[in-house]
Structure formats: C-alpha cells, structure tokens
CSV table of N, CA and C in Angstrom, one decimal:
chain,number,residue,atom,x,y,z
A,18,UNK,N,0.7,23.2,-22.1
A,18,UNK,CA,-0.1,22.5,-21.0
A,18,UNK,C,0.3,21.0,-21.0
A,19,UNK,N,0.5,20.5,-19.9
A,19,UNK,CA,0.8,19.0,-19.7
A,19,UNK,C,-0.5,18.2,-19.8
A,20,UNK,N,-0.5,17.2,-20.7
A,20,UNK,CA,-1.7,16.4,-20.8
A,20,UNK,C,-1.6,15.1,-20.1
A,21,UNK,N,-0.6,14.9,-19.3
A,21,UNK,CA,-0.4,13.6,-18.6
A,21,UNK,C,-1.4,13.6,-17.4
A,22,UNK,N,-2.0,12.5,-17.1
A,22,UNK,CA,-3.0,12.4,-16.0
A,22,UNK,C,-2.2,12.6,-14.7
A,23,UNK,N,-2.9,13.2,-13.7
A,23,UNK,CA,-2.3,13.3,-12.4
A,23,UNK,C,-2.3,11.9,-11.7
A,24,UNK,N,-1.3,11.7,-10.9
A,24,UNK,CA,-1.2,10.4,-10.3
A,24,UNK,C,-2.3,10.3,-9.2
A,25,UNK,N,-2.9,9.1,-9.1
A,25,UNK,CA,-3.9,8.8,-8.1
A,25,UNK,C,-3.3,8.3,-6.9
A,26,UNK,N,-3.6,8.9,-5.7
A,26,UNK,CA,-3.0,8.5,-4.5
A,26,UNK,C,-3.4,7.1,-4.2
A,27,UNK,N,-2.5,6.3,-3.7
A,27,UNK,CA,-2.7,4.9,-3.4
A,27,UNK,C,-3.5,4.8,-2.1
A,28,UNK,N,-4.3,3.8,-2.0
A,28,UNK,CA,-5.0,3.5,-0.8
A,28,UNK,C,-4.6,2.1,-0.3
A,29,UNK,N,-4.4,2.0,1.0
A,29,UNK,CA,-4.0,0.7,1.6
A,29,UNK,C,-4.8,0.5,2.8
A,30,UNK,N,-4.9,-0.8,3.2
A,30,UNK,CA,-5.4,-1.2,4.5
A,30,UNK,C,-4.4,-2.1,5.1
A,31,UNK,N,-4.4,-2.2,6.4
A,31,UNK,CA,-3.4,-3.0,7.1
A,31,UNK,C,-4.1,-4.3,7.6
A,32,UNK,N,-3.4,-5.4,7.5
A,32,UNK,CA,-3.9,-6.7,8.0
A,32,UNK,C,-2.9,-7.2,9.0
A,33,UNK,N,-3.5,-7.5,10.2
A,33,UNK,CA,-2.6,-8.0,11.3
A,33,UNK,C,-1.8,-9.2,10.9
A,34,UNK,N,-0.6,-9.3,11.3
A,34,UNK,CA,0.2,-10.5,11.2
A,34,UNK,C,0.4,-11.0,12.7
A,35,UNK,N,-0.4,-12.0,13.0
A,35,UNK,CA,-0.4,-12.5,14.4
A,35,UNK,C,1.0,-13.1,14.7
A,36,UNK,N,1.2,-13.5,15.9
A,36,UNK,CA,2.4,-14.1,16.3
A,36,UNK,C,2.6,-15.4,15.6
A,37,UNK,N,1.5,-16.1,15.3
A,37,UNK,CA,1.6,-17.4,14.6
A,37,UNK,C,2.0,-17.1,13.1
A,38,UNK,N,1.5,-16.1,12.5
A,38,UNK,CA,1.8,-15.7,11.1
A,38,UNK,C,3.3,-15.3,11.1
A,39,UNK,N,3.7,-14.5,12.0
A,39,UNK,CA,5.1,-14.0,12.0
A,39,UNK,C,6.1,-15.2,12.2
A,40,UNK,N,5.7,-16.1,13.1
A,40,UNK,CA,6.6,-17.3,13.3
A,40,UNK,C,6.7,-18.1,12.0
A,41,UNK,N,5.5,-18.3,11.3
A,41,UNK,CA,5.6,-19.1,10.1
A,41,UNK,C,6.5,-18.4,9.1
A,42,UNK,N,6.3,-17.1,8.9
A,42,UNK,CA,7.1,-16.4,8.0
A,42,UNK,C,8.6,-16.4,8.3
A,43,UNK,N,8.9,-16.3,9.6
A,43,UNK,CA,10.3,-16.4,10.1
A,43,UNK,C,10.9,-17.8,9.8
A,44,UNK,N,10.0,-18.8,9.8
A,44,UNK,CA,10.5,-20.2,9.4
A,44,UNK,C,10.5,-20.4,7.9
A,45,UNK,N,10.1,-19.4,7.1
A,45,UNK,CA,10.1,-19.6,5.7
A,45,UNK,C,8.9,-20.2,5.1
A,46,UNK,N,7.8,-20.3,5.9
A,46,UNK,CA,6.6,-21.0,5.5
A,46,UNK,C,5.6,-19.9,5.0
A,47,UNK,N,5.7,-19.6,3.7
A,47,UNK,CA,4.9,-18.6,3.1
A,47,UNK,C,3.4,-19.0,3.1
A,48,UNK,N,3.1,-20.2,2.8
A,48,UNK,CA,1.8,-20.7,2.7
A,48,UNK,C,1.1,-20.6,4.1
A,49,UNK,N,1.9,-21.0,5.1
A,49,UNK,CA,1.3,-21.0,6.5
A,49,UNK,C,1.1,-19.5,7.0
A,50,UNK,N,2.1,-18.7,6.7
A,50,UNK,CA,2.0,-17.3,7.0
A,50,UNK,C,0.8,-16.6,6.3
A,51,UNK,N,0.6,-16.9,5.1
A,51,UNK,CA,-0.5,-16.4,4.3
A,51,UNK,C,-1.8,-16.9,4.9
A,52,UNK,N,-1.9,-18.2,5.1
A,52,UNK,CA,-3.2,-18.7,5.7
A,52,UNK,C,-3.5,-18.1,7.0
A,53,UNK,N,-2.5,-17.9,7.9
A,53,UNK,CA,-2.7,-17.3,9.2
A,53,UNK,C,-3.1,-15.8,9.1
A,54,UNK,N,-2.6,-15.1,8.1
A,54,UNK,CA,-2.9,-13.7,7.9
A,54,UNK,C,-4.2,-13.5,7.1
A,55,UNK,N,-4.6,-14.5,6.4
A,55,UNK,CA,-5.9,-14.4,5.6
A,55,UNK,C,-5.7,-13.7,4.3
A,56,UNK,N,-4.5,-13.5,3.9
A,56,UNK,CA,-4.2,-12.8,2.6
A,56,UNK,C,-3.0,-13.5,1.9
A,57,UNK,N,-2.9,-13.5,0.6
A,57,UNK,CA,-1.8,-14.1,-0.1
A,57,UNK,C,-0.6,-13.2,0.0
A,58,UNK,N,0.4,-13.6,0.8
A,58,UNK,CA,1.6,-12.8,1.0
A,58,UNK,C,2.6,-13.1,-0.2
A,59,UNK,N,3.4,-12.1,-0.5
A,59,UNK,CA,4.4,-12.2,-1.6
A,59,UNK,C,5.6,-13.0,-1.1
A,60,UNK,N,6.4,-13.6,-2.0
A,60,UNK,CA,7.6,-14.2,-1.7
A,60,UNK,C,8.6,-13.3,-0.9
A,61,UNK,N,8.5,-12.0,-1.1
A,61,UNK,CA,9.3,-11.1,-0.4
A,61,UNK,C,9.2,-11.3,1.1
A,62,UNK,N,8.1,-11.8,1.6
A,62,UNK,CA,7.8,-12.0,3.0
A,62,UNK,C,8.6,-13.1,3.6
A,63,UNK,N,9.3,-13.9,2.8
A,63,UNK,CA,10.2,-14.9,3.3
A,63,UNK,C,11.6,-14.8,2.8
A,64,UNK,N,12.0,-13.6,2.3
A,64,UNK,CA,13.4,-13.4,2.0
A,64,UNK,C,14.2,-13.4,3.3
A,65,UNK,N,15.5,-13.5,3.2
A,65,UNK,CA,16.3,-13.6,4.4
A,65,UNK,C,16.1,-12.4,5.4
A,66,UNK,N,16.1,-11.2,4.9
A,66,UNK,CA,15.9,-10.0,5.8
A,66,UNK,C,14.5,-10.0,6.4
A,67,UNK,N,13.5,-10.3,5.6
A,67,UNK,CA,12.1,-10.4,6.2
A,67,UNK,C,12.0,-11.5,7.2
A,68,UNK,N,12.6,-12.6,7.0
A,68,UNK,CA,12.6,-13.7,7.9
A,68,UNK,C,13.2,-13.3,9.3
A,69,UNK,N,14.3,-12.6,9.2
A,69,UNK,CA,15.0,-12.1,10.4
A,69,UNK,C,14.0,-11.2,11.2
A,70,UNK,N,13.5,-10.2,10.5
A,70,UNK,CA,12.6,-9.2,11.1
A,70,UNK,C,11.4,-9.9,11.7
A,71,UNK,N,10.7,-10.8,10.9
A,71,UNK,CA,9.5,-11.4,11.4
A,71,UNK,C,9.8,-12.3,12.6
A,72,UNK,N,11.0,-12.9,12.6
A,72,UNK,CA,11.4,-13.7,13.8
A,72,UNK,C,11.5,-12.8,15.0
A,73,UNK,N,12.2,-11.7,14.8
A,73,UNK,CA,12.3,-10.7,15.9
A,73,UNK,C,11.0,-10.2,16.4
A,74,UNK,N,10.1,-9.9,15.5
A,74,UNK,CA,8.7,-9.5,15.9
A,74,UNK,C,7.9,-10.6,16.6
A,75,UNK,N,8.1,-11.8,16.2
A,75,UNK,CA,7.4,-12.9,16.8
A,75,UNK,C,7.9,-13.1,18.3
A,76,UNK,N,9.2,-13.0,18.4
A,76,UNK,CA,9.8,-13.0,19.8
A,76,UNK,C,9.3,-11.9,20.6
A,77,UNK,N,9.2,-10.7,20.0
A,77,UNK,CA,8.7,-9.5,20.7
A,77,UNK,C,7.3,-9.8,21.3
A,78,UNK,N,6.4,-10.4,20.4
A,78,UNK,CA,5.0,-10.6,20.8
A,78,UNK,C,5.0,-11.7,21.9
A,79,UNK,N,5.9,-12.7,21.8
A,79,UNK,CA,5.9,-13.8,22.8
A,79,UNK,C,6.2,-13.1,24.2
A,80,UNK,N,7.1,-12.2,24.2
A,80,UNK,CA,7.5,-11.5,25.4
A,80,UNK,C,6.5,-10.5,25.9
A,81,UNK,N,5.8,-9.8,25.0
A,81,UNK,CA,4.9,-8.8,25.4
A,81,UNK,C,3.7,-8.8,24.4
A,82,UNK,N,2.7,-9.6,24.6
A,82,UNK,CA,1.5,-9.7,23.7
A,82,UNK,C,0.8,-8.4,23.5
A,83,UNK,N,0.9,-7.5,24.5
A,83,UNK,CA,0.2,-6.2,24.4
A,83,UNK,C,0.8,-5.3,23.3
A,84,UNK,N,2.0,-5.7,22.7
A,84,UNK,CA,2.6,-4.9,21.6
A,84,UNK,C,1.9,-5.2,20.3
A,85,UNK,N,1.0,-6.2,20.2
A,85,UNK,CA,0.4,-6.6,19.0
A,85,UNK,C,-0.2,-5.5,18.2
A,86,UNK,N,-1.0,-4.5,18.8
A,86,UNK,CA,-1.6,-3.5,18.0
A,86,UNK,C,-0.6,-2.5,17.3
A,87,UNK,N,0.7,-2.6,17.7
A,87,UNK,CA,1.6,-1.6,17.2
A,87,UNK,C,2.6,-2.2,16.2
A,88,UNK,N,2.8,-3.5,16.1
A,88,UNK,CA,3.9,-4.0,15.3
A,88,UNK,C,3.4,-4.3,13.9
A,89,UNK,N,4.3,-4.9,13.1
A,89,UNK,CA,4.2,-5.2,11.7
A,89,UNK,C,2.8,-5.8,11.2
A,90,UNK,N,2.3,-5.2,10.1
A,90,UNK,CA,1.1,-5.6,9.5
A,90,UNK,C,1.4,-5.7,8.0
A,91,UNK,N,0.6,-6.5,7.3
A,91,UNK,CA,0.7,-6.6,5.9
A,91,UNK,C,-0.1,-5.4,5.3
A,92,UNK,N,0.5,-4.7,4.3
A,92,UNK,CA,-0.2,-3.6,3.7
A,92,UNK,C,-0.9,-4.1,2.4
A,93,UNK,N,-2.2,-3.9,2.3
A,93,UNK,CA,-2.9,-4.4,1.2
A,93,UNK,C,-3.5,-3.2,0.4
A,94,UNK,N,-3.3,-3.3,-0.9
A,94,UNK,CA,-3.8,-2.2,-1.8
A,94,UNK,C,-5.3,-2.3,-1.9
A,95,UNK,N,-5.9,-1.2,-1.9
A,95,UNK,CA,-7.4,-1.1,-2.1
A,95,UNK,C,-7.7,-0.4,-3.4
A,96,UNK,N,-8.6,-0.9,-4.2
A,96,UNK,CA,-9.5,-1.9,-3.9
A,96,UNK,C,-9.1,-3.3,-4.4
A,97,UNK,N,-7.9,-3.4,-5.0
A,97,UNK,CA,-7.6,-4.7,-5.7
A,97,UNK,C,-7.2,-5.8,-4.8
A,98,UNK,N,-6.8,-5.5,-3.6
A,98,UNK,CA,-6.4,-6.6,-2.6
A,98,UNK,C,-5.0,-7.2,-2.7
A,99,UNK,N,-4.2,-6.6,-3.5
A,99,UNK,CA,-2.8,-7.1,-3.6
A,99,UNK,C,-2.0,-6.7,-2.3
A,100,UNK,N,-1.2,-7.6,-1.8
A,100,UNK,CA,-0.3,-7.3,-0.7
A,100,UNK,C,0.9,-6.6,-1.3
A,101,UNK,N,1.1,-5.4,-0.9
A,101,UNK,CA,2.1,-4.5,-1.5
A,101,UNK,C,3.3,-4.3,-0.5
A,102,UNK,N,3.2,-4.8,0.7
A,102,UNK,CA,4.3,-4.6,1.6
A,102,UNK,C,3.9,-4.8,3.0
A,103,UNK,N,4.8,-4.4,4.0
A,103,UNK,CA,4.4,-4.5,5.4
A,103,UNK,C,4.9,-3.2,6.0
A,104,UNK,N,4.2,-2.9,7.1
A,104,UNK,CA,4.5,-1.6,7.8
A,104,UNK,C,4.0,-1.7,9.3
A,105,UNK,N,4.5,-0.9,10.1
A,105,UNK,CA,4.0,-0.8,11.5
A,105,UNK,C,5.0,0.0,12.3
A,106,UNK,N,4.9,-0.2,13.6
A,106,UNK,CA,5.8,0.5,14.5
A,106,UNK,C,6.7,-0.6,15.1
A,107,UNK,N,7.8,-0.1,15.6
A,107,UNK,CA,8.8,-1.1,16.2
A,107,UNK,C,8.3,-1.6,17.6
A,108,UNK,N,7.2,-1.0,18.1
A,108,UNK,CA,6.6,-1.4,19.3
A,108,UNK,C,5.7,-0.2,19.8
A,109,UNK,N,5.1,-0.4,21.0
A,109,UNK,CA,4.3,0.6,21.6
A,109,UNK,C,5.1,1.9,21.9
A,110,UNK,N,4.5,3.0,22.3
A,110,UNK,CA,5.3,4.1,22.7
A,110,UNK,C,6.1,3.8,23.9
A,111,UNK,N,7.4,4.4,23.9
A,111,UNK,CA,8.2,4.2,25.0
A,111,UNK,C,7.8,5.2,26.1
A,112,UNK,N,8.6,5.2,27.2
A,112,UNK,CA,8.3,6.1,28.4
A,112,UNK,C,8.3,7.6,28.0
A,113,UNK,N,9.0,8.0,26.9
A,113,UNK,CA,9.0,9.4,26.5
A,113,UNK,C,7.9,9.6,25.5
A,114,UNK,N,7.1,8.6,25.1
A,114,UNK,CA,6.0,8.8,24.1
A,114,UNK,C,6.5,8.7,22.7
A,115,UNK,N,7.6,8.0,22.5
A,115,UNK,CA,8.2,7.9,21.1
A,115,UNK,C,7.8,6.6,20.5
A,116,UNK,N,7.5,6.6,19.2
A,116,UNK,CA,7.3,5.4,18.5
A,116,UNK,C,8.1,5.5,17.2
A,117,UNK,N,8.6,4.4,16.7
A,117,UNK,CA,9.4,4.4,15.5
A,117,UNK,C,8.6,3.6,14.4
A,118,UNK,N,8.5,4.3,13.2
A,118,UNK,CA,7.8,3.6,12.1
A,118,UNK,C,8.8,2.8,11.3
A,119,UNK,N,8.3,1.8,10.6
A,119,UNK,CA,9.0,1.0,9.7
A,119,UNK,C,8.1,0.6,8.6
A,120,UNK,N,8.6,0.5,7.3
A,120,UNK,CA,7.7,0.1,6.2
A,120,UNK,C,8.6,-0.5,5.1
A,121,UNK,N,8.1,-1.4,4.4
A,121,UNK,CA,8.8,-2.1,3.3
A,121,UNK,C,7.8,-2.3,2.2
A,122,UNK,N,8.2,-2.0,1.0
A,122,UNK,CA,7.3,-2.2,-0.2
A,122,UNK,C,7.9,-3.4,-1.0
A,123,UNK,N,7.0,-4.3,-1.3
A,123,UNK,CA,7.3,-5.5,-2.2
A,123,UNK,C,8.0,-4.9,-3.5
A,124,UNK,N,9.1,-5.5,-3.9
A,124,UNK,CA,9.8,-4.9,-5.1
A,124,UNK,C,8.9,-4.6,-6.3
A,125,UNK,N,8.0,-5.4,-6.6
A,125,UNK,CA,7.1,-5.2,-7.8
A,125,UNK,C,6.2,-4.0,-7.7
A,126,UNK,N,6.1,-3.5,-6.5
A,126,UNK,CA,5.1,-2.4,-6.2
A,126,UNK,C,5.9,-1.1,-5.8
A,127,UNK,N,7.2,-1.1,-5.9
A,127,UNK,CA,7.9,0.1,-5.5
A,127,UNK,C,7.8,1.3,-6.5
A,128,UNK,N,8.0,2.5,-6.0
A,128,UNK,CA,7.9,3.7,-6.8
A,128,UNK,C,6.5,3.9,-7.4
A,129,UNK,N,5.5,3.5,-6.7
A,129,UNK,CA,4.1,3.7,-7.2
A,129,UNK,C,3.3,4.4,-6.1
A,130,UNK,N,3.9,4.9,-5.0
A,130,UNK,CA,3.1,5.6,-4.0
A,130,UNK,C,2.7,4.8,-2.8
A,131,UNK,N,3.0,3.5,-2.8
A,131,UNK,CA,2.6,2.7,-1.6
A,131,UNK,C,3.3,3.0,-0.3
A,132,UNK,N,4.6,3.3,-0.4
A,132,UNK,CA,5.3,3.7,0.9
A,132,UNK,C,4.7,4.9,1.4
A,133,UNK,N,4.4,5.9,0.6
A,133,UNK,CA,3.8,7.1,1.1
A,133,UNK,C,2.4,6.9,1.7
A,134,UNK,N,1.6,6.0,1.1
A,134,UNK,CA,0.3,5.6,1.6
A,134,UNK,C,0.5,4.9,3.0
A,135,UNK,N,1.5,4.0,3.1
A,135,UNK,CA,1.7,3.4,4.4
A,135,UNK,C,2.1,4.4,5.5
A,136,UNK,N,3.1,5.3,5.1
A,136,UNK,CA,3.5,6.3,6.1
A,136,UNK,C,2.4,7.2,6.5
A,137,UNK,N,1.6,7.6,5.6
A,137,UNK,CA,0.4,8.4,5.9
A,137,UNK,C,-0.5,7.8,6.9
A,138,UNK,N,-0.8,6.5,6.7
A,138,UNK,CA,-1.6,5.8,7.7
A,138,UNK,C,-1.0,5.6,9.0
A,139,UNK,N,0.3,5.3,9.0
A,139,UNK,CA,1.1,5.2,10.3
A,139,UNK,C,1.1,6.5,11.1
A,140,UNK,N,1.4,7.6,10.4
A,140,UNK,CA,1.4,8.9,11.0
A,140,UNK,C,0.0,9.3,11.6
A,141,UNK,N,-1.0,9.0,10.8
A,141,UNK,CA,-2.4,9.3,11.3
A,141,UNK,C,-2.7,8.5,12.6
A,142,UNK,N,-2.3,7.3,12.6
A,142,UNK,CA,-2.5,6.4,13.8
A,142,UNK,C,-1.7,7.0,15.0
A,143,UNK,N,-0.4,7.3,14.8
A,143,UNK,CA,0.4,7.9,15.8
A,143,UNK,C,-0.2,9.2,16.4
A,144,UNK,N,-0.6,10.1,15.5
A,144,UNK,CA,-1.1,11.4,15.9
A,144,UNK,C,-2.4,11.2,16.7
A,145,UNK,N,-3.2,10.1,16.4
A,145,UNK,CA,-4.5,9.9,17.1
A,145,UNK,C,-4.3,9.3,18.5
A,146,UNK,N,-3.1,8.8,18.8
A,146,UNK,CA,-2.9,8.1,20.1
A,146,UNK,C,-2.4,9.1,21.1
A,147,UNK,N,-3.1,9.3,22.2
A,147,UNK,CA,-2.7,10.3,23.2
A,147,UNK,C,-1.4,10.0,23.9
A,148,UNK,N,-0.9,8.8,23.9
A,148,UNK,CA,0.4,8.5,24.5
A,148,UNK,C,1.6,8.7,23.6
A,149,UNK,N,1.4,9.1,22.3
A,149,UNK,CA,2.5,9.3,21.4
A,149,UNK,C,2.8,10.8,21.3
A,150,UNK,N,4.0,11.1,21.5
A,150,UNK,CA,4.5,12.5,21.4
A,150,UNK,C,5.4,12.7,20.3
A,151,UNK,N,6.2,11.7,19.9
A,151,UNK,CA,7.2,11.8,18.8
A,151,UNK,C,7.2,10.6,18.0
A,152,UNK,N,7.3,10.8,16.7
A,152,UNK,CA,7.5,9.7,15.7
A,152,UNK,C,8.8,9.7,15.1
A,153,UNK,N,9.5,8.6,15.1
A,153,UNK,CA,10.9,8.5,14.6
A,153,UNK,C,10.9,7.6,13.4
A,154,UNK,N,11.8,8.0,12.4
A,154,UNK,CA,12.0,7.1,11.3
A,154,UNK,C,13.6,7.1,11.1
A,155,UNK,N,14.1,5.9,11.0
A,155,UNK,CA,15.5,5.7,10.8
A,155,UNK,C,15.7,5.1,9.5
A,156,UNK,N,16.5,5.8,8.6
A,156,UNK,CA,16.5,5.4,7.2
A,156,UNK,C,18.0,5.3,6.8
A,157,UNK,N,18.3,4.2,6.1
A,157,UNK,CA,19.7,4.0,5.6
A,157,UNK,C,20.1,5.2,4.7
A,158,UNK,N,21.3,5.7,4.9
A,158,UNK,CA,21.8,6.9,4.2
A,158,UNK,C,21.8,6.7,2.7
A,159,UNK,N,21.8,5.4,2.2
A,159,UNK,CA,21.8,5.1,0.8
A,159,UNK,C,20.4,4.8,0.3
A,160,UNK,N,19.4,4.9,1.1
A,160,UNK,CA,18.0,4.6,0.7
A,160,UNK,C,17.3,5.8,0.2
A,161,UNK,N,17.6,6.3,-1.0
A,161,UNK,CA,17.1,7.5,-1.5
A,161,UNK,C,15.6,7.5,-1.7
A,162,UNK,N,15.0,6.3,-2.0
A,162,UNK,CA,13.5,6.2,-2.1
A,162,UNK,C,12.8,6.5,-0.8
A,163,UNK,N,13.3,5.9,0.3
A,163,UNK,CA,12.7,6.1,1.6
A,163,UNK,C,13.0,7.6,2.1
A,164,UNK,N,14.1,8.1,1.8
A,164,UNK,CA,14.4,9.5,2.2
A,164,UNK,C,13.5,10.4,1.5
A,165,UNK,N,13.2,10.1,0.2
A,165,UNK,CA,12.2,11.0,-0.5
A,165,UNK,C,10.8,10.8,0.0
A,166,UNK,N,10.5,9.6,0.4
A,166,UNK,CA,9.1,9.3,0.9
A,166,UNK,C,8.8,10.1,2.1
A,167,UNK,N,9.7,10.3,3.1
A,167,UNK,CA,9.3,11.1,4.3
A,167,UNK,C,9.3,12.6,4.1
A,168,UNK,N,9.8,13.1,2.9
A,168,UNK,CA,9.7,14.5,2.6
A,168,UNK,C,8.3,14.9,2.6
A,169,UNK,N,8.0,16.1,3.1
A,169,UNK,CA,6.6,16.6,3.1
A,169,UNK,C,5.8,16.2,4.3
A,170,UNK,N,6.4,15.4,5.2
A,170,UNK,CA,5.6,15.0,6.4
A,170,UNK,C,6.1,15.7,7.7
A,171,UNK,N,7.0,16.6,7.6
A,171,UNK,CA,7.4,17.4,8.7
A,171,UNK,C,8.6,16.8,9.5
A,172,UNK,N,9.2,15.8,9.1
A,172,UNK,CA,10.3,15.2,9.8
A,172,UNK,C,11.5,16.1,9.8
A,173,UNK,N,12.3,16.1,10.9
A,173,UNK,CA,13.5,16.8,11.0
A,173,UNK,C,14.6,15.8,11.3
A,174,UNK,N,15.8,16.0,10.6
A,174,UNK,CA,16.9,15.1,10.9
A,174,UNK,C,17.5,15.5,12.3
A,175,UNK,N,17.6,14.4,13.1
A,175,UNK,CA,18.1,14.6,14.5
A,175,UNK,C,19.4,13.9,14.8
A,176,UNK,N,19.9,13.1,13.9
A,176,UNK,CA,21.2,12.5,14.1
A,176,UNK,C,21.4,11.4,13.1
A,177,UNK,N,22.4,10.6,13.4
A,177,UNK,CA,22.6,9.4,12.6
A,177,UNK,C,23.3,8.3,13.5
A,178,UNK,N,23.2,7.1,13.1
A,178,UNK,CA,23.8,6.0,13.8
A,178,UNK,C,24.3,5.0,12.8
A,179,UNK,N,25.2,4.2,13.2
A,179,UNK,CA,25.8,3.2,12.3
A,179,UNK,C,25.7,1.8,13.0
A,180,UNK,N,25.5,0.8,12.2
A,180,UNK,CA,25.6,-0.6,12.6
A,180,UNK,C,26.5,-1.3,11.6
A,181,UNK,N,27.1,-2.4,12.1
A,181,UNK,CA,27.9,-3.2,11.3
A,181,UNK,C,27.1,-3.8,10.2
A,182,UNK,N,25.8,-4.3,10.5
A,182,UNK,CA,25.0,-4.9,9.5
A,182,UNK,C,24.4,-4.0,8.5
A,183,UNK,N,23.9,-2.8,9.0
A,183,UNK,CA,23.2,-1.9,8.1
A,183,UNK,C,23.9,-0.7,7.6
A,184,UNK,N,25.1,-0.4,8.2
A,184,UNK,CA,25.8,0.8,7.8
A,184,UNK,C,25.2,2.1,8.4
A,185,UNK,N,25.4,3.2,7.8
A,185,UNK,CA,25.0,4.5,8.4
A,185,UNK,C,23.5,4.7,8.1
A,186,UNK,N,22.8,5.1,9.2
A,186,UNK,CA,21.4,5.4,9.0
A,186,UNK,C,21.1,6.8,9.6
A,187,UNK,N,20.2,7.5,9.0
A,187,UNK,CA,19.9,8.9,9.4
A,187,UNK,C,18.6,8.8,10.2
A,188,UNK,N,18.6,9.4,11.4
A,188,UNK,CA,17.4,9.4,12.3
A,188,UNK,C,16.7,10.7,12.1
A,189,UNK,N,15.4,10.6,11.9
A,189,UNK,CA,14.4,11.7,11.7
A,189,UNK,C,13.4,11.6,12.8
A,190,UNK,N,12.8,12.7,13.2
A,190,UNK,CA,11.7,12.8,14.1
A,190,UNK,C,10.7,13.9,13.8
A,191,UNK,N,9.5,13.6,14.2
A,191,UNK,CA,8.4,14.7,14.0
A,191,UNK,C,7.6,14.6,15.3
A,192,UNK,N,7.2,15.7,15.8
A,192,UNK,CA,6.3,15.7,17.0
A,192,UNK,C,4.9,15.3,16.5
A,193,UNK,N,4.2,14.5,17.3
A,193,UNK,CA,2.9,14.0,16.9
A,193,UNK,C,1.9,15.1,16.6
A,194,UNK,N,2.0,16.2,17.4
A,194,UNK,CA,1.2,17.3,17.2
A,194,UNK,C,1.5,18.2,16.0
A,195,UNK,N,2.6,17.9,15.3
A,195,UNK,CA,3.0,18.7,14.2
A,195,UNK,C,3.0,17.8,12.9
A,196,UNK,N,2.4,16.6,13.0
A,196,UNK,CA,2.4,15.8,11.8
A,196,UNK,C,1.6,16.4,10.7
A,197,UNK,N,2.2,16.5,9.5
A,197,UNK,CA,1.7,17.1,8.3
A,197,UNK,C,1.3,16.1,7.3
A,198,UNK,N,0.2,16.4,6.6
A,198,UNK,CA,-0.1,15.6,5.4
A,198,UNK,C,0.8,16.2,4.3
A,199,UNK,N,0.9,15.5,3.2
A,199,UNK,CA,1.7,16.0,2.1
A,199,UNK,C,1.2,17.3,1.6
C-alpha cells in the first residue's frame, strides 16, 4: 500500500489586468503593474516574452475595450494569495464561436498543478458562455508540460502550425458542449 498523501488540487482565482496594468507591464514597470492590478506580481510578468504579450493585449484593449472580460488575468493561488501565473483567452469568441486559451505559470510554481487549475477555470468559463462553441489550445511541440496539462480535458489534435519566432505548435480543440473535467 502506498502511504504517500494524495495531491491536493490547487485553487486559483483570477484578477483582472486592466489596460493600464498591461501597459505598465509592457513597459517593464512591475511596481506600477502590481499597483494597478492590486496584487504583487512576480518578476516573470516583466520578462521579455511577457512584456511583448502584455503590450499586444494592451493594444488589443485600446482597439476593442469590450474584449476586457476575455483576455489575460493574473492567476492567484487560494488561500495564500500568491500570484502563480497568468491566463485568459486570446479574445472574445470569433464569428464561429471559437475562443483560444492561453496560460503561463511563474517558474517557481510550475509542476504543482496550477496550470491544470487555470485551464479548468478557463474551460468552465467557456462552457458557460452561450456564444462559445469551440475552445482551442495551441501548444509548442516541445512544451511537454503543457501538452500533459491538456490531457484529460477532451481536446483533440486538429493540426499544427509553425512560426519563425515560436517554431512548430500543435493545435487542439474541444467542443464547448463536450468539455470534460479531469
């Protein structure tokens, strides 16, 4: 008999990152982004890749403020209040009812179940929205942790795409009506 304790599922809540917070982070202003968000964000939120993403999202909100409920939020562990990453959708549902999820875990919190907790919350949100028919996840072919994270959620591989910056990525989709808990 195995005497190791069973892992406890992680719990998270999302904190909105306003256009102002996103712009501060894109500019490398961690203190300003944290103040705007109302939580102490990690240095990971101002790394080069994060700054590019947050700048893109700030521009997205400037162009379409109605996208705010859908895009990037800070993921906060409950009950301790540590910011463990960010997650959200790439935008509101498109004309076909598709949304794409994205999530990142702060390095010090990886492989502890936080990505799975973020994905669970995102999928529950998508399934509850009448305008969402399909959820997409695009994952780098070399990102074994993220590929493992989506296992058990009903995703099907539908293709792949490549970019000069990111290399080969695998595209997965799940119908909102078929979203499965682990």
